[in-house]
Short mmCIF file of C-alpha atoms in Angstrom, two decimals:
data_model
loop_
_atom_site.label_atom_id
_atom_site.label_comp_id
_atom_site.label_asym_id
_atom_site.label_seq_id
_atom_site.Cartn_x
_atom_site.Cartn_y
_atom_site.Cartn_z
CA UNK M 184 -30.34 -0.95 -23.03
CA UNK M 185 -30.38 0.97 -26.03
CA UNK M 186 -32.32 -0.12 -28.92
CA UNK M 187 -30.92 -0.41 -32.33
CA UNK M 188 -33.26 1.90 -33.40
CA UNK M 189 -32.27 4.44 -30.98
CA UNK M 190 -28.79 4.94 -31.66
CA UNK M 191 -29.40 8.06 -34.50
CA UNK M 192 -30.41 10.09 -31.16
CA UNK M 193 -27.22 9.05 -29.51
CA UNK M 194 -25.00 9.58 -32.41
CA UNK M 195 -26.31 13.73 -32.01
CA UNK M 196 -24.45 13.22 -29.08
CA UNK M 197 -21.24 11.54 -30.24
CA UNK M 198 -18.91 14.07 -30.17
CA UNK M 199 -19.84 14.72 -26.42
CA UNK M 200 -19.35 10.92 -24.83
CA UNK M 201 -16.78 10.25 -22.81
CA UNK M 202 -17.85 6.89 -20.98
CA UNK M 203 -19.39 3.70 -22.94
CA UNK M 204 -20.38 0.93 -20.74
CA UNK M 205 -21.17 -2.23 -22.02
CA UNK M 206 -23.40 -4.58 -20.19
CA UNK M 207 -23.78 -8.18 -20.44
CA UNK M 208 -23.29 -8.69 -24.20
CA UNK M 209 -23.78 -11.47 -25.45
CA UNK M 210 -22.52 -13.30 -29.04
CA UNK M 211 -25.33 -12.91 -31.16
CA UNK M 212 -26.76 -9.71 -29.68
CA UNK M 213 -27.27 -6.42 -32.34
CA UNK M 214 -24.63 -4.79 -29.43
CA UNK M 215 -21.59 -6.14 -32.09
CA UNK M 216 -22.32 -3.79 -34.82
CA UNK M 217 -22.58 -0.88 -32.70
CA UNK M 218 -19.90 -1.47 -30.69
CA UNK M 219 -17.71 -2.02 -33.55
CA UNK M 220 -18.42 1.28 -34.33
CA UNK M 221 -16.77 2.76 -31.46
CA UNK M 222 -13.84 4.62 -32.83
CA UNK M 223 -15.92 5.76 -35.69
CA UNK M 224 -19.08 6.95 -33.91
CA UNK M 225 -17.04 8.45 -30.00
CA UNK M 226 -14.15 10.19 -31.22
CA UNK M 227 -13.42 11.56 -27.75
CA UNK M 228 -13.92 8.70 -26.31
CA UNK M 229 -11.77 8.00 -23.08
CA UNK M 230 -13.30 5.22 -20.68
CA UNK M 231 -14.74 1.81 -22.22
CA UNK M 232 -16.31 -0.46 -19.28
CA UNK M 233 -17.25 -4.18 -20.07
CA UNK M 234 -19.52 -5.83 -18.21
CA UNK M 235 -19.74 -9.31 -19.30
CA UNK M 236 -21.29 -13.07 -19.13
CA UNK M 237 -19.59 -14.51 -22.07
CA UNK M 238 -15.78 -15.23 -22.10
CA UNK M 239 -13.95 -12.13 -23.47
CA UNK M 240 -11.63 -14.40 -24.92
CA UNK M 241 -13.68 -15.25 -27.44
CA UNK M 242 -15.50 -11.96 -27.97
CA UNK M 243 -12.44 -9.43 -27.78
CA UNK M 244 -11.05 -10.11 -31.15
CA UNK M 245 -14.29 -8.53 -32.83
CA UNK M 246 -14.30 -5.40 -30.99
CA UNK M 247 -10.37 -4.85 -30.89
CA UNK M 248 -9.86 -3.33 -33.70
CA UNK M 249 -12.86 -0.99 -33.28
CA UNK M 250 -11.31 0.50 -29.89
CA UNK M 251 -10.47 4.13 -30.00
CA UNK M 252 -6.67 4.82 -29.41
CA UNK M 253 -7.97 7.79 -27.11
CA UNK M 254 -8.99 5.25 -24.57
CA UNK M 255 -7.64 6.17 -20.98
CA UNK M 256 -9.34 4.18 -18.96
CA UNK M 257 -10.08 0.30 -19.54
CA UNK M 258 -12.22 -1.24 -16.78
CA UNK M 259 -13.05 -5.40 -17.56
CA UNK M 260 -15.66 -6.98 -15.52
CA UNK M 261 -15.67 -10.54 -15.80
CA UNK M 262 -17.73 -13.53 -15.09
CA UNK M 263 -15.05 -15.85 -15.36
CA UNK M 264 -11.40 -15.87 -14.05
CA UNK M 265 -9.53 -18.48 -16.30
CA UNK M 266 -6.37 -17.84 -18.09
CA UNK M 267 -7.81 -17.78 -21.44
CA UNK M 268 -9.66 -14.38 -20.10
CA UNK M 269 -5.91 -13.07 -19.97
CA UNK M 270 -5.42 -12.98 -23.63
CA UNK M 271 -7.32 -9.90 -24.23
CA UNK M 272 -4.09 -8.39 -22.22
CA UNK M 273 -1.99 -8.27 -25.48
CA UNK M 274 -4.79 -6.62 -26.93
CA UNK M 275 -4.71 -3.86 -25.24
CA UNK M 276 -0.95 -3.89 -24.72
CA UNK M 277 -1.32 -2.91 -28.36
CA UNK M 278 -3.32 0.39 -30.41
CA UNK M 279 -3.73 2.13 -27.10
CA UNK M 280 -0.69 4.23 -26.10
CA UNK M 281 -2.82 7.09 -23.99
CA UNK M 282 -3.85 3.66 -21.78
CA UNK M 283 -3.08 4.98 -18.15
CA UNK M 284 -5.51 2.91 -16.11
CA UNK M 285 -6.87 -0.20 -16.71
CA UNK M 286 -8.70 -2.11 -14.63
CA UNK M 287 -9.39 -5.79 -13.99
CA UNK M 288 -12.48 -7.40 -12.24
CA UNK M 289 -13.82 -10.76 -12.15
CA UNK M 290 -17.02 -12.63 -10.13
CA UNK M 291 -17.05 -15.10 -8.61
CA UNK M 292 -20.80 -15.17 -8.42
CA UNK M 293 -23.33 -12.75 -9.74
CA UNK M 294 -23.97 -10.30 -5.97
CA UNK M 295 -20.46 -10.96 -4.49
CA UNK M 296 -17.82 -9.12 -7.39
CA UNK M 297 -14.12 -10.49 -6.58
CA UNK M 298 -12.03 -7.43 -7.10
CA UNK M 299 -9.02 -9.24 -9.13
CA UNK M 300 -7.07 -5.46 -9.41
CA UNK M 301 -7.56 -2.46 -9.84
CA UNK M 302 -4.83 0.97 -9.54
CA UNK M 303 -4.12 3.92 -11.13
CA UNK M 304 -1.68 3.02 -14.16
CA UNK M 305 -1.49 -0.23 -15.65
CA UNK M 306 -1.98 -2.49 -12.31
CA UNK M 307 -2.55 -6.08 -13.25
CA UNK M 308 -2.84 -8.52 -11.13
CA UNK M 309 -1.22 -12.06 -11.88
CA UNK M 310 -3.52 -14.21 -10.86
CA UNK M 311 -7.32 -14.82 -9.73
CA UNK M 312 -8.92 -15.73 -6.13
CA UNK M 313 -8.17 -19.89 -5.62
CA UNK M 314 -5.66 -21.03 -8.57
CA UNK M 315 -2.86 -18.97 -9.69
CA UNK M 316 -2.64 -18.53 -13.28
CA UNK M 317 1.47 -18.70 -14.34
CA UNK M 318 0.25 -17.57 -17.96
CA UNK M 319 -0.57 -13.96 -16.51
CA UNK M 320 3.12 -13.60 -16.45
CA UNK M 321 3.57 -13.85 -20.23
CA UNK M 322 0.76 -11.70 -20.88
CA UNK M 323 2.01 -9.53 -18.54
CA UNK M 324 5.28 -9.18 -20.07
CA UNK M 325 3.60 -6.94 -22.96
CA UNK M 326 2.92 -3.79 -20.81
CA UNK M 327 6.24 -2.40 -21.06
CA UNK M 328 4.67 0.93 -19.06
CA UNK M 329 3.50 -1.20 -16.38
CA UNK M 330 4.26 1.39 -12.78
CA UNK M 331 1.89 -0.69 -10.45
CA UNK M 332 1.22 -4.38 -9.76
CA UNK M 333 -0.55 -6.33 -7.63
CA UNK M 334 0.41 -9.91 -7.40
CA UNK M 335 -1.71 -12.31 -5.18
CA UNK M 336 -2.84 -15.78 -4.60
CA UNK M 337 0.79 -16.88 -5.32
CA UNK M 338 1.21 -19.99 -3.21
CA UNK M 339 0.36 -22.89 -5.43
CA UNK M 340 2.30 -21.43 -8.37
CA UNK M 341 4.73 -23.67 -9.69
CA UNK M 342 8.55 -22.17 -10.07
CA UNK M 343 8.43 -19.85 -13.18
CA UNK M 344 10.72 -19.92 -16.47
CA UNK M 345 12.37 -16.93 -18.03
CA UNK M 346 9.92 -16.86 -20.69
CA UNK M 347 7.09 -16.26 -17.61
CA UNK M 348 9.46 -13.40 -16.13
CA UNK M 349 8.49 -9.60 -17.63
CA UNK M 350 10.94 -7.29 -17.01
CA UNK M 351 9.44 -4.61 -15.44
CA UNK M 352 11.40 -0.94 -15.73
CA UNK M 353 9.11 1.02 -14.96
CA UNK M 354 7.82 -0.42 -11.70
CA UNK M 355 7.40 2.24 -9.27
CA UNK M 356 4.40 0.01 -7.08
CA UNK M 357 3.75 -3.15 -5.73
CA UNK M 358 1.90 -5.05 -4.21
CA UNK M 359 2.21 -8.55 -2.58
CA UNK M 360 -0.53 -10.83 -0.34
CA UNK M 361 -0.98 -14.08 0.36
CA UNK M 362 -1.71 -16.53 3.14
CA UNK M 363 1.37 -18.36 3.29
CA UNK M 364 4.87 -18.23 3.75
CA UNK M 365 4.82 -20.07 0.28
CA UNK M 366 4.21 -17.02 -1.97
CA UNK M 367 7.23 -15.02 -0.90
CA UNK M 368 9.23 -17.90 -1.62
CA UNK M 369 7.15 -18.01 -5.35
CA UNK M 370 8.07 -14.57 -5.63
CA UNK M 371 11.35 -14.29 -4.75
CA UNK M 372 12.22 -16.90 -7.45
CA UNK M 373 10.00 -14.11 -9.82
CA UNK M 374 11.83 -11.30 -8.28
CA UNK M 375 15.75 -12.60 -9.25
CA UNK M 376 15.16 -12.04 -12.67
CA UNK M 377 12.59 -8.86 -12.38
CA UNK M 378 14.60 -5.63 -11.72
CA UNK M 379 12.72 -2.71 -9.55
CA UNK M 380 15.23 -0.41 -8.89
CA UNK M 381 12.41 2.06 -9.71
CA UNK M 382 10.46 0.86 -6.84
CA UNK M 383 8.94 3.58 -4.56
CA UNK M 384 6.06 1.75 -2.72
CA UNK M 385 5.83 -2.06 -1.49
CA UNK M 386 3.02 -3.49 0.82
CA UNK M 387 2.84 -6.90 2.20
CA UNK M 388 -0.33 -8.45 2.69
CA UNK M 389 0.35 -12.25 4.33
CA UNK M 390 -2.43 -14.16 6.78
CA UNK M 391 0.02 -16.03 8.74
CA UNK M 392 3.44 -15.82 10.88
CA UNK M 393 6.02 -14.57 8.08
CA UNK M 394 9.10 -14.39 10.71
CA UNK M 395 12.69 -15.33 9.87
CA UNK M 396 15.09 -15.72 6.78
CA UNK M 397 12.10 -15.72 4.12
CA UNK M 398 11.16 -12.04 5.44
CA UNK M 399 14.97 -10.82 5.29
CA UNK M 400 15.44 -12.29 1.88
CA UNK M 401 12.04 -10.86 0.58
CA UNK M 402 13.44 -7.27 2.00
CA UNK M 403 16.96 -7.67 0.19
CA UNK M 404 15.48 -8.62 -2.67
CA UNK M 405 13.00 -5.37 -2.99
CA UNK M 406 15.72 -3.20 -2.13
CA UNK M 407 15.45 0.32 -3.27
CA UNK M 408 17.26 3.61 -2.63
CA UNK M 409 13.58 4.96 -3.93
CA UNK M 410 11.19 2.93 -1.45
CA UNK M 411 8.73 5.53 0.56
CA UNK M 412 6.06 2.91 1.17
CA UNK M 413 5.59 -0.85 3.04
CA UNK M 414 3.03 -2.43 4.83
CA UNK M 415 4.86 -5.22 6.28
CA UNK M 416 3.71 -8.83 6.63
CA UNK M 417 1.10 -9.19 9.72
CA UNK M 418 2.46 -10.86 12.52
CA UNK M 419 5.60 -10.27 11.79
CA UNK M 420 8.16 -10.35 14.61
CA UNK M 421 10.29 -7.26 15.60
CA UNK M 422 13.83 -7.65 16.89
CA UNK M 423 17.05 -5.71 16.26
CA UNK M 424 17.84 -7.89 13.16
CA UNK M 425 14.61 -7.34 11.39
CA UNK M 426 14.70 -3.04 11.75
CA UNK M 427 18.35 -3.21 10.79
CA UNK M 428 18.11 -5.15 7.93
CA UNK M 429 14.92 -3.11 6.45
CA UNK M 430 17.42 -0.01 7.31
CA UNK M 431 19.68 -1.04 4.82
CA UNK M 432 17.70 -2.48 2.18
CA UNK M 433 15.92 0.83 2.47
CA UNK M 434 18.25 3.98 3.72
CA UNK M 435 16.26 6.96 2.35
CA UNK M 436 12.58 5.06 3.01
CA UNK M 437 10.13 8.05 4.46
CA UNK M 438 6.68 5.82 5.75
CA UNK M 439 6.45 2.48 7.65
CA UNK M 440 3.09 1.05 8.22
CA UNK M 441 3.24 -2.11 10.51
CA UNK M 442 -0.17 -3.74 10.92
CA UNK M 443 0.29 -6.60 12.90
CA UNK M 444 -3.07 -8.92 13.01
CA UNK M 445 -5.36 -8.66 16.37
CA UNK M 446 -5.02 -12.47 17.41
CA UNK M 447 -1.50 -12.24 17.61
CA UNK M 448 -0.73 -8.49 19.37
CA UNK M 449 -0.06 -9.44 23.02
CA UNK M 450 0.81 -6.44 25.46
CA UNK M 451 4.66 -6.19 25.34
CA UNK M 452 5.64 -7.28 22.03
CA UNK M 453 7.05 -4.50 20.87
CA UNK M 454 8.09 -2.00 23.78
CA UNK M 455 8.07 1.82 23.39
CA UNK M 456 11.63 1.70 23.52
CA UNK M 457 11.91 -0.37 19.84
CA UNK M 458 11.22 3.54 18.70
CA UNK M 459 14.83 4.50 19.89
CA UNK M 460 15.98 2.09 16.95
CA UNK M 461 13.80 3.38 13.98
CA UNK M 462 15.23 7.11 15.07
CA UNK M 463 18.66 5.75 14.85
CA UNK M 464 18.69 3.36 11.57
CA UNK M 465 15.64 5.84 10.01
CA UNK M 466 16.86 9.55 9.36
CA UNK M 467 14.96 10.23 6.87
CA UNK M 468 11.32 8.31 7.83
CA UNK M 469 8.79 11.35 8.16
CA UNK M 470 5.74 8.54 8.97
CA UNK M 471 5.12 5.98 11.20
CA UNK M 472 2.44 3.32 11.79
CA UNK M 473 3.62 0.93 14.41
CA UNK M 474 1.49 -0.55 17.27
CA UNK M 475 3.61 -1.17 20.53
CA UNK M 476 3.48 -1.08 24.23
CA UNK M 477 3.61 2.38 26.66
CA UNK M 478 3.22 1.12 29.33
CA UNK M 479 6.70 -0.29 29.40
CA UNK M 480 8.31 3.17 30.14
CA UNK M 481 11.42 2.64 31.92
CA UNK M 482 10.90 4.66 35.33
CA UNK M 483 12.50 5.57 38.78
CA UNK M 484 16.30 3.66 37.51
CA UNK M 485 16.67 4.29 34.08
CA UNK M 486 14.05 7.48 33.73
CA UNK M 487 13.63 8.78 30.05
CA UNK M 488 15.92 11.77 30.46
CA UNK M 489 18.81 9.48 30.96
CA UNK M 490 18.57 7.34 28.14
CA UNK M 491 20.81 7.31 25.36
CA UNK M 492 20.88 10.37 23.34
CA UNK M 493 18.97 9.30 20.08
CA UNK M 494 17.11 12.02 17.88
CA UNK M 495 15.39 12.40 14.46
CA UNK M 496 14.07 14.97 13.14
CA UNK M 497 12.15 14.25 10.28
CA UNK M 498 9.20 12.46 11.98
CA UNK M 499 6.03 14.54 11.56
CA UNK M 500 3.37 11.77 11.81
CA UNK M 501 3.02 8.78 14.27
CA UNK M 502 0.21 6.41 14.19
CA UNK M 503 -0.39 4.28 17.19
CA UNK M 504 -3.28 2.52 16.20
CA UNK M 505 -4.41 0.84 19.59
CA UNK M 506 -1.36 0.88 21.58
CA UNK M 507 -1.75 0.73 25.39
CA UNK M 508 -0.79 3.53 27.49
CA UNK M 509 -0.19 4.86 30.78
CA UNK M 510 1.68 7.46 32.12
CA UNK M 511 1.28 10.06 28.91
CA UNK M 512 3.23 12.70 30.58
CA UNK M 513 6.40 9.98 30.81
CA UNK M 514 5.66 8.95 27.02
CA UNK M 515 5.44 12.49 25.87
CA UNK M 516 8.51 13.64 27.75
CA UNK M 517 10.04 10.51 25.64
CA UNK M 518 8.93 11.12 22.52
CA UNK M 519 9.61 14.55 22.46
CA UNK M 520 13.59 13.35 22.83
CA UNK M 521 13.93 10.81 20.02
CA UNK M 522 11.15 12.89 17.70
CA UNK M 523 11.56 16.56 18.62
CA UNK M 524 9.42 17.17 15.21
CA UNK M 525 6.56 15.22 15.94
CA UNK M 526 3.21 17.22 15.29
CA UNK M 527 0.85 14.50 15.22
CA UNK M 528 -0.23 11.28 16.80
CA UNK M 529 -2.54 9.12 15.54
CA UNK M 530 -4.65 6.28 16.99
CA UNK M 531 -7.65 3.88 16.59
CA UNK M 532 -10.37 3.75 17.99
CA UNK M 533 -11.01 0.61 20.86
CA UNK M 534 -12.91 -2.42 19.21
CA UNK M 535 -16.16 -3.38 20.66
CA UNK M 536 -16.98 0.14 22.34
CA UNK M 537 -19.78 2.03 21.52
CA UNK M 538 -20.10 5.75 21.36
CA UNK M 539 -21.39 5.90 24.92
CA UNK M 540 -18.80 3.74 26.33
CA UNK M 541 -15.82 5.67 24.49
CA UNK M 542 -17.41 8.64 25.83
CA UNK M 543 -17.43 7.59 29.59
CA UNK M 544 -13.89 6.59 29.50
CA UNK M 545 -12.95 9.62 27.84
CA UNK M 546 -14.46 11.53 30.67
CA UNK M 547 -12.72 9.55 33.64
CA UNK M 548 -9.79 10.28 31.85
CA UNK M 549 -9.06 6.47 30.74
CA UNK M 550 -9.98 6.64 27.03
CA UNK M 551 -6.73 5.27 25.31
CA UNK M 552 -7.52 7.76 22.40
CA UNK M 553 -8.07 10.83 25.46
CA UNK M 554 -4.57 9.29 26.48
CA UNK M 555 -2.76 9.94 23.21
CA UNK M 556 -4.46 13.18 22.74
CA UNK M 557 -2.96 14.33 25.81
CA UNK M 558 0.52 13.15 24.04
CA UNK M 559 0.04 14.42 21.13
CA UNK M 560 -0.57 17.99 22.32
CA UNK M 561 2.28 17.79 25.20
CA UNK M 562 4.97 16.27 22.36
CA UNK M 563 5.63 20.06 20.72
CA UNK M 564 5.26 21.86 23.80
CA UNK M 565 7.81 19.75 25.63
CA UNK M 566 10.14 19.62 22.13
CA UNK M 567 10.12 23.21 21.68
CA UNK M 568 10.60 23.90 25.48
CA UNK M 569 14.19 21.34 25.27
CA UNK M 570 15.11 23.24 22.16
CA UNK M 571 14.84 26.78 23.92
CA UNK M 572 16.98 25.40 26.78
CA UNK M 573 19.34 23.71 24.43
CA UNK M 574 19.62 27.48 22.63
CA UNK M 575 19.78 29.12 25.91
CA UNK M 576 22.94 26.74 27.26
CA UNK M 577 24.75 27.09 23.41
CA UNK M 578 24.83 30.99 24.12
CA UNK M 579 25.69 31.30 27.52
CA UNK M 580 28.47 29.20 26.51
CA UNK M 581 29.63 31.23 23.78
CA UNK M 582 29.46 34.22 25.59
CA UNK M 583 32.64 35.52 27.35
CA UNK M 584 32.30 34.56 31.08
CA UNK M 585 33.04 37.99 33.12
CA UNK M 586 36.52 38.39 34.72
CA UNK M 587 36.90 37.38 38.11
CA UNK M 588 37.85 40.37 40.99
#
């Protein structure tokens, strides 16, 4: 800590600090004078970081007025979660407009640091780990810039009021997770009177079975001919009805992520053929992270070649994550027909093998990454081989067939 006699030799430096970090203040610590001399003493100041015992509630109001309207970066570590913490929001909602990141922390105990939120431009989140705090929303409501939110730990809150809806314009990321079905039914009622049609990225963090109406409402609802991002709900179920109604709440979307949680994937939920419908209802999707079954590869009646004629061409990226797999010369032959631009394939690695285990099944050939590797270098060869064909056919029937004798 830095003694109150030691602050001439810091002042030298003044004009050079960028980063003040405040730790553990407390009320009637020599830390108030000197910190009320921030804007006076670090011009250039950018990045204030509070680390702190005592409630900021109650020490904020000295300091406020001593903040540098440079400040870019606001990081808050707190001791205590409760609502009255949030009042310090419309503090800095206020005498700060070069704010672009500000940061929100609390702890739960003193080694274990609860990470309340924390983004790149004004993300907030609404509420705390155990009891939601409806009073974020209001101070919420005063960060009229606000382009990323978090909003968690939704399931006990009680319906909210206008007065507890901000209207935020300039949304362009969110962020919802819970553990029941209960939040997106909380924020649904929050999301009829909040418009996003600015919205480019949504992810969906929910601990339970999220199938049904609630999950088509939730998608109408976040509708946006902007969306590029969503991590959908785990253990969601996949049917016709649930791609075609993210389709057309989201026409121009360009990444799905589907992580589906590890007690519920059972080989066969979703089939490798489910991919034929994201190439039709998905033209412009350029990245996809969906786990699903290979093995279920039509064969010997209804062989890849023959199946309905479905491509898109945008597709640069898919990530299998642990998907099982067979025959990869079937899968690659299939993939290369619905995603003729597919350069990459992704997967995960198998839980519970070590190095040395991975290793031997990579050398017998039964790795499932090996597998996918093998797909993921036959996919171009086989796309651009179809697409030579395709050209050769186009020109031999545009060219004049020779007279007959």
């Amino acid at each position: 800590p830095i003694r109150t006699h030691h602050w001439d030799r810091v002042l030298c430096y003044a004009r050079r600090v960028k980063t003040v970090l405040v730790h553990e203040p407390d009320s009637h610590g020599p830390w108030l004078e000197a910190v009320q001399l921030l804007n006076i003493s670090f011009p250039n100041l950018r990045s204030l970081k509070w680390n702190t015992k005592e409630p900021l509630a109650a020490l904020f109001p000295y300091i406020r007025m001593s903040l540098p309207p440079s400040l870019r970066l606001v990081t808050l570590h707190l001791q205590s979660s409760a609502a009255s913490q949030l009042s310090v929001l419309s503090y800095l909602s206020t005498g700060l407009p070069y704010l672009a990141n500000l940061k929100y922390l609390a702890f739960v105990n003193i080694r274990r640091p609860y990470r309340v939120s924390s983004s790149r431009a004004f993300d907030q989140q609404m509420a705390a780990k155990g009891t939601a705090l409806p009073p974020a929303y209001a101070q919420l409501a005063s960060f009229s810039s606000l382009k990323c939110l978090n909003v968690g730990k939704l399931d006990g809150c009680p319906p909210l009021s206008a007065t507890d809806s901000p209207s935020f314009q300039s949304l362009a990321r969110l962020t919802v997770w819970g553990s029941t079905t209960q939040l997106i039914k909380n924020f649904l009622q929050w999301c009829e009177r909040t418009p996003v049609t600015l919205l480019e990225e949504c992810r969906f963090y929910c601990n339970v079975p999220t199938t049904g109406g609630v999950v088509y409402d939730l998608i109408v609802a976040l509708g946006s001919d902007d969306m590029l991002a969503i991590l959908s709900p785990l253990s969601v179920s996949f049917d016709n009805g649930f791609i075609a109604a993210m389709s057309i709440a989201w026409p121009k979307i360009k990444t799905l992520r589907f992580r589906v949680s590890s007690i519920d994937t059972r080989r066969g939920s979703v089939a490798l053929s489910a991919l034929s419908a994201f190439a039709l209802r998905y033209p412009r999707l350029e990245y996809l992270q969906l786990e699903f079954d290979a093995t279920t590869v039509p064969h010997g009646r209804h062989p890849p070649s023959q199946a309905p004629r479905v491509r898109q061409t945008q597709l640069a990226s898919l990530d299998v994550m642990n998907s099982a797999i067979e025959a990869p010369a079937i899968v690659a032959h299939y993939l290369s027909a619905i995603f003729p631009g597919l350069q990459c394939i992704e997967t995960d690695r198998v839980d519970g093998l070590t190095d040395e285990e991975e290793e031997e099944l990579r050398q017998a050939g039964r790795s499932t990454l090996h597998t996918w590797m093998k797909v993921g270098k036959l996919v171009p060869l086989l796309a651009a081989a179809r697409s030579e064909e395709e050209t050769f056919w186009m020109a031999q029937a545009q060219t004049p067939g020779e007279a007959a004798p």
